[in-house]
Amino acid sequence: MSEQSIRHILSLSGGKDSAALAVFMKDKVADIEYVFCDTDKELDETYEYLKKLEVYLGKKITYLRNEERGFDELLQARRGFLPSPQVRWCTQYLKIKPFEKYIGDSVCYNYIGIRADENRKGYISSKQNIIPKYPFIEAGIRKADVVQILEDSGLGLPSYYEWRSRSGCYFCFFQQRIEWVGLYENHRELYDKAMNYERVDPDTGERYTWGSGESLAELMEPERIEEIKKEHERQLEIQKKRAKPNLTLAQVFDEPSDDEDGCLICHL
Ligand code: SF4
């Protein structure tokens, strides 16, 4: 297989790392294709950011969807059994399958936005024709560099980073409680929609909730929100005390943070 016939595909998640990678790779590889696996359950801010990115890149982003069944149909087929970190059928059906279908049997380099300061590999297809590439690891690009790349491009960070630490569906179960509070305060209608997915099985009494041990109806109680905010402040204080003094802003961004766990295909 000649190098010329290999496709070059950069998967965007709507998050900062893959967006910065698209900026970084612009003009480095001719005929690069940009794809975004759209669950139809993303935040408006994500779609807006992708539009800005499209203008910057001067190239269309291809939106990939599971054309047979969307999230709601898939959920119905599972009798309301919500996806979770342990049973992540949403990623499988709404992200991986549409991506692999789009690639088909063609050989491609799949550019992935994992940074040099991360210890993970991201989504690796089991299909032999999809070859992962990690340009940020090769170039030693770290978190502070990603922020810098986006600042320099004029794109900045997606606006949801003001209250959320990752990209993905508005109801993503990887959210921390403080991010659910962020959703409640920034997108009340989406919070209500997320809440409507939760239910109790009338026969077994089993609760289907996004988070373990607490429903969204319980979480939105004013006292509970106060408690979550206080706990979040307390955690921030602990982190601040642990932080080394006299760090530059770039070094602060380089400090490990909690935005690196979660779904490896959705949150890059
Ligand atoms: S963002 Fe979260 S809910 Fe959406 S597909 Fe990925 S893991 Fe599932």
mmCIF file of C-alpha atoms and ligand atoms in Angstrom:
data_model
loop_
_atom_site.group_PDB
_atom_site.id
_atom_site.type_symbol
_atom_site.label_atom_id
_atom_site.label_comp_id
_atom_site.label_asym_id
_atom_site.label_seq_id
_atom_site.Cartn_x
_atom_site.Cartn_y
_atom_site.Cartn_z
ATOM 1 C CA MET A 1 0.000 0.000 0.000
ATOM 2 C CA SER A 2 1.488 3.336 -1.049
ATOM 3 C CA GLU A 3 1.514 6.248 1.400
ATOM 4 C CA GLN A 4 -0.570 8.239 -1.108
ATOM 5 C CA SER A 5 -3.519 5.896 -0.871
ATOM 6 C CA ILE A 6 -3.680 6.037 2.933
ATOM 7 C CA ARG A 7 -6.443 8.259 4.318
ATOM 8 C CA HIS A 8 -5.705 10.747 7.080
ATOM 9 C CA ILE A 9 -8.516 11.192 9.571
ATOM 10 C CA LEU A 10 -8.599 13.395 12.628
ATOM 11 C CA SER A 11 -11.422 12.643 15.040
ATOM 12 C CA LEU A 12 -12.817 15.642 16.878
ATOM 13 C CA SER A 13 -14.676 15.239 20.149
ATOM 14 C CA GLY A 14 -15.718 18.868 20.568
ATOM 15 C CA GLY A 15 -13.121 19.143 23.348
ATOM 16 C CA LYS A 16 -9.962 21.200 23.635
ATOM 17 C CA ASP A 17 -7.308 18.555 22.872
ATOM 18 C CA SER A 18 -8.694 17.319 19.561
ATOM 19 C CA ALA A 19 -9.486 20.912 18.509
ATOM 20 C CA ALA A 20 -5.906 21.942 19.286
ATOM 21 C CA LEU A 21 -4.678 18.917 17.347
ATOM 22 C CA ALA A 22 -6.701 20.030 14.313
ATOM 23 C CA VAL A 23 -5.060 23.462 14.570
ATOM 24 C CA PHE A 24 -1.643 21.863 15.031
ATOM 25 C CA MET A 25 -2.081 19.558 12.016
ATOM 26 C CA LYS A 26 -3.482 22.224 9.690
ATOM 27 C CA ASP A 27 -1.195 22.453 6.652
ATOM 28 C CA LYS A 28 0.948 19.568 7.919
ATOM 29 C CA VAL A 29 -0.965 16.820 6.119
ATOM 30 C CA ALA A 30 -2.647 17.368 2.769
ATOM 31 C CA ASP A 31 -6.107 15.810 2.360
ATOM 32 C CA ILE A 32 -6.686 15.401 6.064
ATOM 33 C CA GLU A 33 -10.337 14.687 6.902
ATOM 34 C CA TYR A 34 -12.009 15.953 10.062
ATOM 35 C CA VAL A 35 -14.821 13.932 11.568
ATOM 36 C CA PHE A 36 -17.104 14.371 14.553
ATOM 37 C CA CYS A 37 -19.272 11.517 15.835
ATOM 38 C CA ASP A 38 -22.492 13.280 16.683
ATOM 39 C CA THR A 39 -24.757 11.686 19.293
ATOM 40 C CA ASP A 40 -27.365 14.450 18.794
ATOM 41 C CA LYS A 41 -27.134 14.914 22.567
ATOM 42 C CA GLU A 42 -24.271 17.377 22.628
ATOM 43 C CA LEU A 43 -24.356 20.874 24.068
ATOM 44 C CA ASP A 44 -25.121 23.792 21.726
ATOM 45 C CA GLU A 45 -21.731 25.218 22.737
ATOM 46 C CA THR A 46 -20.055 22.171 21.179
ATOM 47 C CA TYR A 47 -21.784 22.649 17.821
ATOM 48 C CA GLU A 48 -20.965 26.376 17.901
ATOM 49 C CA TYR A 49 -17.324 25.660 18.650
ATOM 50 C CA LEU A 50 -17.098 23.120 15.826
ATOM 51 C CA LYS A 51 -18.513 25.721 13.429
ATOM 52 C CA LYS A 52 -15.794 28.170 14.496
ATOM 53 C CA LEU A 53 -13.191 25.473 14.062
ATOM 54 C CA GLU A 54 -14.494 24.691 10.577
ATOM 55 C CA VAL A 55 -14.054 28.339 9.588
ATOM 56 C CA TYR A 56 -10.534 28.381 11.017
ATOM 57 C CA LEU A 57 -9.544 25.165 9.233
ATOM 58 C CA GLY A 58 -11.191 26.216 5.983
ATOM 59 C CA LYS A 59 -12.473 22.675 5.599
ATOM 60 C CA LYS A 60 -15.736 20.913 6.286
ATOM 61 C CA ILE A 61 -16.072 18.680 9.318
ATOM 62 C CA THR A 62 -17.967 15.483 8.511
ATOM 63 C CA TYR A 63 -20.636 14.689 11.095
ATOM 64 C CA LEU A 64 -21.053 10.948 11.605
ATOM 65 C CA ARG A 65 -24.198 9.487 13.136
ATOM 66 C CA ASN A 66 -25.663 6.094 13.777
ATOM 67 C CA GLU A 67 -28.267 6.299 11.020
ATOM 68 C CA GLU A 68 -30.142 3.202 12.144
ATOM 69 C CA ARG A 69 -30.821 4.099 15.752
ATOM 70 C CA GLY A 70 -30.157 7.179 17.850
ATOM 71 C CA PHE A 71 -29.676 7.297 21.614
ATOM 72 C CA ASP A 72 -33.403 7.204 22.414
ATOM 73 C CA GLU A 73 -34.102 4.183 20.212
ATOM 74 C CA LEU A 74 -31.087 2.371 21.634
ATOM 75 C CA LEU A 75 -32.236 3.148 25.162
ATOM 76 C CA GLN A 76 -35.728 1.888 24.405
ATOM 77 C CA ALA A 77 -34.270 -1.350 23.026
ATOM 78 C CA ARG A 78 -32.497 -1.715 26.407
ATOM 79 C CA ARG A 79 -35.726 -1.133 28.330
ATOM 80 C CA GLY A 80 -34.429 2.099 29.843
ATOM 81 C CA PHE A 81 -31.133 0.636 31.045
ATOM 82 C CA LEU A 82 -28.964 3.772 31.055
ATOM 83 C CA PRO A 83 -25.350 3.524 29.928
ATOM 84 C CA SER A 84 -22.717 3.784 32.655
ATOM 85 C CA PRO A 85 -18.903 3.702 32.952
ATOM 86 C CA GLN A 86 -19.177 -0.099 33.215
ATOM 87 C CA VAL A 87 -21.681 -0.608 30.387
ATOM 88 C CA ARG A 88 -20.861 2.029 27.841
ATOM 89 C CA TRP A 89 -23.120 1.024 24.972
ATOM 90 C CA CYS A 90 -23.538 4.690 23.977
ATOM 91 C CA THR A 91 -19.871 4.973 22.982
ATOM 92 C CA GLN A 92 -20.003 1.708 21.121
ATOM 93 C CA TYR A 93 -23.124 2.496 19.083
ATOM 94 C CA LEU A 94 -22.968 6.279 18.721
ATOM 95 C CA LYS A 95 -19.228 6.882 18.400
ATOM 96 C CA ILE A 96 -17.222 3.799 17.464
ATOM 97 C CA LYS A 97 -19.628 2.115 15.032
ATOM 98 C CA PRO A 98 -20.341 5.225 12.908
ATOM 99 C CA PHE A 99 -16.607 5.979 12.835
ATOM 100 C CA GLU A 100 -15.624 2.491 11.732
ATOM 101 C CA LYS A 101 -18.430 2.413 9.180
ATOM 102 C CA TYR A 102 -17.174 5.676 7.705
ATOM 103 C CA ILE A 103 -13.642 4.294 7.391
ATOM 104 C CA GLY A 104 -14.821 1.006 5.921
ATOM 105 C CA ASP A 105 -11.932 -1.132 4.736
ATOM 106 C CA SER A 106 -9.701 1.703 3.646
ATOM 107 C CA VAL A 107 -6.386 2.006 5.422
ATOM 108 C CA CYS A 108 -6.175 5.202 7.424
ATOM 109 C CA TYR A 109 -4.050 7.044 9.918
ATOM 110 C CA ASN A 110 -6.289 8.147 12.742
ATOM 111 C CA TYR A 111 -4.859 11.221 14.486
ATOM 112 C CA ILE A 112 -5.680 11.261 18.202
ATOM 113 C CA GLY A 113 -5.293 14.225 20.570
ATOM 114 C CA ILE A 114 -3.670 12.456 23.523
ATOM 115 C CA ARG A 115 -1.040 14.745 25.034
ATOM 116 C CA ALA A 116 2.520 14.043 26.125
ATOM 117 C CA ASP A 117 1.535 14.571 29.787
ATOM 118 C CA GLU A 118 -1.172 11.898 29.677
ATOM 119 C CA ASN A 119 -0.773 8.267 30.374
ATOM 120 C CA ARG A 120 -3.436 6.759 28.155
ATOM 121 C CA LYS A 121 -3.854 5.631 24.613
ATOM 122 C CA GLY A 122 -7.361 6.761 23.685
ATOM 123 C CA TYR A 123 -9.691 4.831 21.481
ATOM 124 C CA ILE A 124 -7.852 2.209 19.511
ATOM 125 C CA SER A 125 -9.875 0.433 16.908
ATOM 126 C CA SER A 126 -9.723 -3.316 16.814
ATOM 127 C CA LYS A 127 -9.749 -2.947 13.014
ATOM 128 C CA GLN A 128 -6.279 -3.475 11.632
ATOM 129 C CA ASN A 129 -6.777 -0.898 8.855
ATOM 130 C CA ILE A 130 -7.142 1.968 11.359
ATOM 131 C CA ILE A 131 -3.690 2.984 12.500
ATOM 132 C CA PRO A 132 -3.538 5.370 15.483
ATOM 133 C CA LYS A 133 -1.178 8.347 15.412
ATOM 134 C CA TYR A 134 -0.293 10.547 18.365
ATOM 135 C CA PRO A 135 1.253 13.793 17.069
ATOM 136 C CA PHE A 136 1.096 15.550 20.472
ATOM 137 C CA ILE A 137 3.015 12.742 22.166
ATOM 138 C CA GLU A 138 5.616 12.764 19.395
ATOM 139 C CA ALA A 139 5.995 16.555 19.669
ATOM 140 C CA GLY A 140 5.961 16.620 23.496
ATOM 141 C CA ILE A 141 2.823 18.800 23.579
ATOM 142 C CA ARG A 142 1.393 19.158 27.075
ATOM 143 C CA LYS A 143 -1.753 20.680 28.515
ATOM 144 C CA ALA A 144 -0.379 24.223 28.721
ATOM 145 C CA ASP A 145 0.713 23.983 25.075
ATOM 146 C CA VAL A 146 -2.795 22.921 24.034
ATOM 147 C CA VAL A 147 -4.260 25.980 25.744
ATOM 148 C CA GLN A 148 -1.608 28.137 24.068
ATOM 149 C CA ILE A 149 -2.298 26.652 20.611
ATOM 150 C CA LEU A 150 -5.998 27.459 20.970
ATOM 151 C CA GLU A 151 -5.292 30.953 22.305
ATOM 152 C CA ASP A 152 -2.876 31.698 19.454
ATOM 153 C CA SER A 153 -5.384 30.480 16.866
ATOM 154 C CA GLY A 154 -8.003 32.888 18.221
ATOM 155 C CA LEU A 155 -10.386 30.005 18.942
ATOM 156 C CA GLY A 156 -9.786 29.842 22.685
ATOM 157 C CA LEU A 157 -11.400 27.101 24.732
ATOM 158 C CA PRO A 158 -14.978 25.909 24.158
ATOM 159 C CA SER A 159 -17.162 28.070 26.426
ATOM 160 C CA TYR A 160 -18.579 25.122 28.399
ATOM 161 C CA TYR A 161 -15.181 24.746 30.096
ATOM 162 C CA GLU A 162 -16.365 27.573 32.375
ATOM 163 C CA TRP A 163 -18.564 25.057 34.199
ATOM 164 C CA ARG A 164 -17.656 21.645 32.809
ATOM 165 C CA SER A 165 -14.327 19.871 32.429
ATOM 166 C CA ARG A 166 -15.035 17.677 29.409
ATOM 167 C CA SER A 167 -16.821 17.426 26.084
ATOM 168 C CA GLY A 168 -19.594 14.937 25.345
ATOM 169 C CA CYS A 169 -23.313 14.429 25.764
ATOM 170 C CA TYR A 170 -25.125 16.796 28.134
ATOM 171 C CA PHE A 171 -26.136 13.815 30.275
ATOM 172 C CA CYS A 172 -22.762 12.089 30.255
ATOM 173 C CA PHE A 173 -22.472 9.883 33.334
ATOM 174 C CA PHE A 174 -18.795 10.753 33.646
ATOM 175 C CA GLN A 175 -19.820 14.172 34.940
ATOM 176 C CA GLN A 176 -18.888 15.083 38.468
ATOM 177 C CA ARG A 177 -21.658 16.328 40.745
ATOM 178 C CA ILE A 178 -20.450 19.918 40.438
ATOM 179 C CA GLU A 179 -20.817 19.591 36.654
ATOM 180 C CA TRP A 180 -24.406 18.435 37.033
ATOM 181 C CA VAL A 181 -24.923 21.580 39.093
ATOM 182 C CA GLY A 182 -23.308 23.476 36.194
ATOM 183 C CA LEU A 183 -25.760 21.889 33.773
ATOM 184 C CA TYR A 184 -28.649 22.773 36.087
ATOM 185 C CA GLU A 185 -27.557 26.403 36.277
ATOM 186 C CA ASN A 186 -26.528 26.864 32.640
ATOM 187 C CA HIS A 187 -29.001 24.621 30.782
ATOM 188 C CA ARG A 188 -31.989 23.983 32.986
ATOM 189 C CA GLU A 189 -33.975 22.498 30.081
ATOM 190 C CA LEU A 190 -31.236 19.929 29.395
ATOM 191 C CA TYR A 191 -31.020 19.082 33.084
ATOM 192 C CA ASP A 192 -34.768 18.395 33.038
ATOM 193 C CA LYS A 193 -34.378 16.235 29.946
ATOM 194 C CA ALA A 194 -31.575 14.271 31.618
ATOM 195 C CA MET A 195 -33.776 13.864 34.689
ATOM 196 C CA ASN A 196 -36.596 12.489 32.537
ATOM 197 C CA TYR A 197 -34.390 9.594 31.481
ATOM 198 C CA GLU A 198 -34.119 8.442 35.098
ATOM 199 C CA ARG A 199 -36.776 6.117 36.439
ATOM 200 C CA VAL A 200 -37.661 3.477 38.979
ATOM 201 C CA ASP A 201 -38.687 0.042 37.744
ATOM 202 C CA PRO A 202 -42.210 -0.433 39.223
ATOM 203 C CA ASP A 203 -41.758 -4.234 39.377
ATOM 204 C CA THR A 204 -38.329 -4.507 40.939
ATOM 205 C CA GLY A 205 -37.949 -1.079 42.536
ATOM 206 C CA GLU A 206 -34.578 -0.780 40.811
ATOM 207 C CA ARG A 207 -33.465 2.814 40.193
ATOM 208 C CA TYR A 208 -32.055 3.826 36.831
ATOM 209 C CA THR A 209 -30.078 7.000 37.500
ATOM 210 C CA TRP A 210 -27.130 8.679 35.761
ATOM 211 C CA GLY A 211 -25.051 8.787 38.907
ATOM 212 C CA SER A 212 -24.690 6.138 41.544
ATOM 213 C CA GLY A 213 -26.653 6.588 44.723
ATOM 214 C CA GLU A 214 -28.377 9.861 43.823
ATOM 215 C CA SER A 215 -31.027 10.862 41.317
ATOM 216 C CA LEU A 216 -31.008 14.195 39.518
ATOM 217 C CA ALA A 217 -34.251 15.090 41.298
ATOM 218 C CA GLU A 218 -32.397 14.656 44.618
ATOM 219 C CA LEU A 219 -29.300 16.455 43.399
ATOM 220 C CA MET A 220 -31.223 19.608 42.403
ATOM 221 C CA GLU A 221 -32.580 20.243 45.893
ATOM 222 C CA PRO A 222 -31.256 23.695 46.965
ATOM 223 C CA GLU A 223 -29.594 22.338 50.136
ATOM 224 C CA ARG A 224 -27.919 19.582 48.139
ATOM 225 C CA ILE A 225 -26.630 22.060 45.539
ATOM 226 C CA GLU A 226 -25.202 24.201 48.347
ATOM 227 C CA GLU A 227 -23.554 21.128 49.845
ATOM 228 C CA ILE A 228 -22.013 20.116 46.491
ATOM 229 C CA LYS A 229 -20.718 23.631 45.899
ATOM 230 C CA LYS A 230 -19.187 23.780 49.383
ATOM 231 C CA GLU A 231 -17.541 20.413 48.893
ATOM 232 C CA HIS A 232 -16.183 21.546 45.527
ATOM 233 C CA GLU A 233 -14.750 24.721 47.116
ATOM 234 C CA ARG A 234 -13.182 22.593 49.827
ATOM 235 C CA GLN A 235 -11.547 20.343 47.225
ATOM 236 C CA LEU A 236 -10.247 23.377 45.343
ATOM 237 C CA GLU A 237 -8.733 24.728 48.566
ATOM 238 C CA ILE A 238 -6.998 21.403 49.191
ATOM 239 C CA GLN A 239 -5.636 21.425 45.645
ATOM 240 C CA LYS A 240 -4.429 25.013 46.062
ATOM 241 C CA LYS A 241 -2.595 24.132 49.282
ATOM 242 C CA ARG A 242 -0.984 21.159 47.607
ATOM 243 C CA ALA A 243 0.091 23.258 44.620
ATOM 244 C CA LYS A 244 3.674 24.406 44.552
ATOM 245 C CA PRO A 245 4.082 28.143 45.183
ATOM 246 C CA ASN A 246 5.214 30.630 42.521
ATOM 247 C CA LEU A 247 3.937 28.654 39.550
ATOM 248 C CA THR A 248 3.599 30.476 36.270
ATOM 249 C CA LEU A 249 0.226 30.253 34.551
ATOM 250 C CA ALA A 250 1.676 27.808 32.042
ATOM 251 C CA GLN A 251 2.889 25.614 34.899
ATOM 252 C CA VAL A 252 -0.519 25.775 36.575
ATOM 253 C CA PHE A 253 -2.081 24.468 33.371
ATOM 254 C CA ASP A 254 0.565 21.782 33.336
ATOM 255 C CA GLU A 255 -0.460 20.483 36.736
ATOM 256 C CA PRO A 256 -2.378 17.213 36.633
ATOM 257 C CA SER A 257 -6.113 17.774 36.777
ATOM 258 C CA ASP A 258 -9.229 15.698 36.918
ATOM 259 C CA ASP A 259 -10.335 16.313 33.350
ATOM 260 C CA GLU A 260 -8.409 13.385 32.019
ATOM 261 C CA ASP A 261 -10.580 10.534 33.046
ATOM 262 C CA GLY A 262 -13.757 9.618 31.272
ATOM 263 C CA CYS A 263 -14.573 8.282 27.886
ATOM 264 C CA LEU A 264 -11.516 7.935 25.696
ATOM 265 C CA ILE A 265 -13.292 8.643 22.447
ATOM 266 C CA CYS A 266 -15.741 11.288 23.681
ATOM 267 C CA HIS A 267 -13.584 13.469 25.913
ATOM 268 C CA LEU A 268 -10.429 14.423 24.061
HETATM 269 S S1 SF4 B 1 -20.163 11.504 26.028
HETATM 270 FE FE1 SF4 B 1 -20.695 10.110 27.695
HETATM 271 S S2 SF4 B 1 -22.884 9.643 27.356
HETATM 272 FE FE2 SF4 B 1 -22.082 10.484 25.436
HETATM 273 S S3 SF4 B 1 -21.459 8.742 24.210
HETATM 274 FE FE3 SF4 B 1 -19.656 9.418 25.351
HETATM 275 S S4 SF4 B 1 -19.640 8.208 27.243
HETATM 276 FE FE4 SF4 B 1 -21.698 8.045 26.331
#
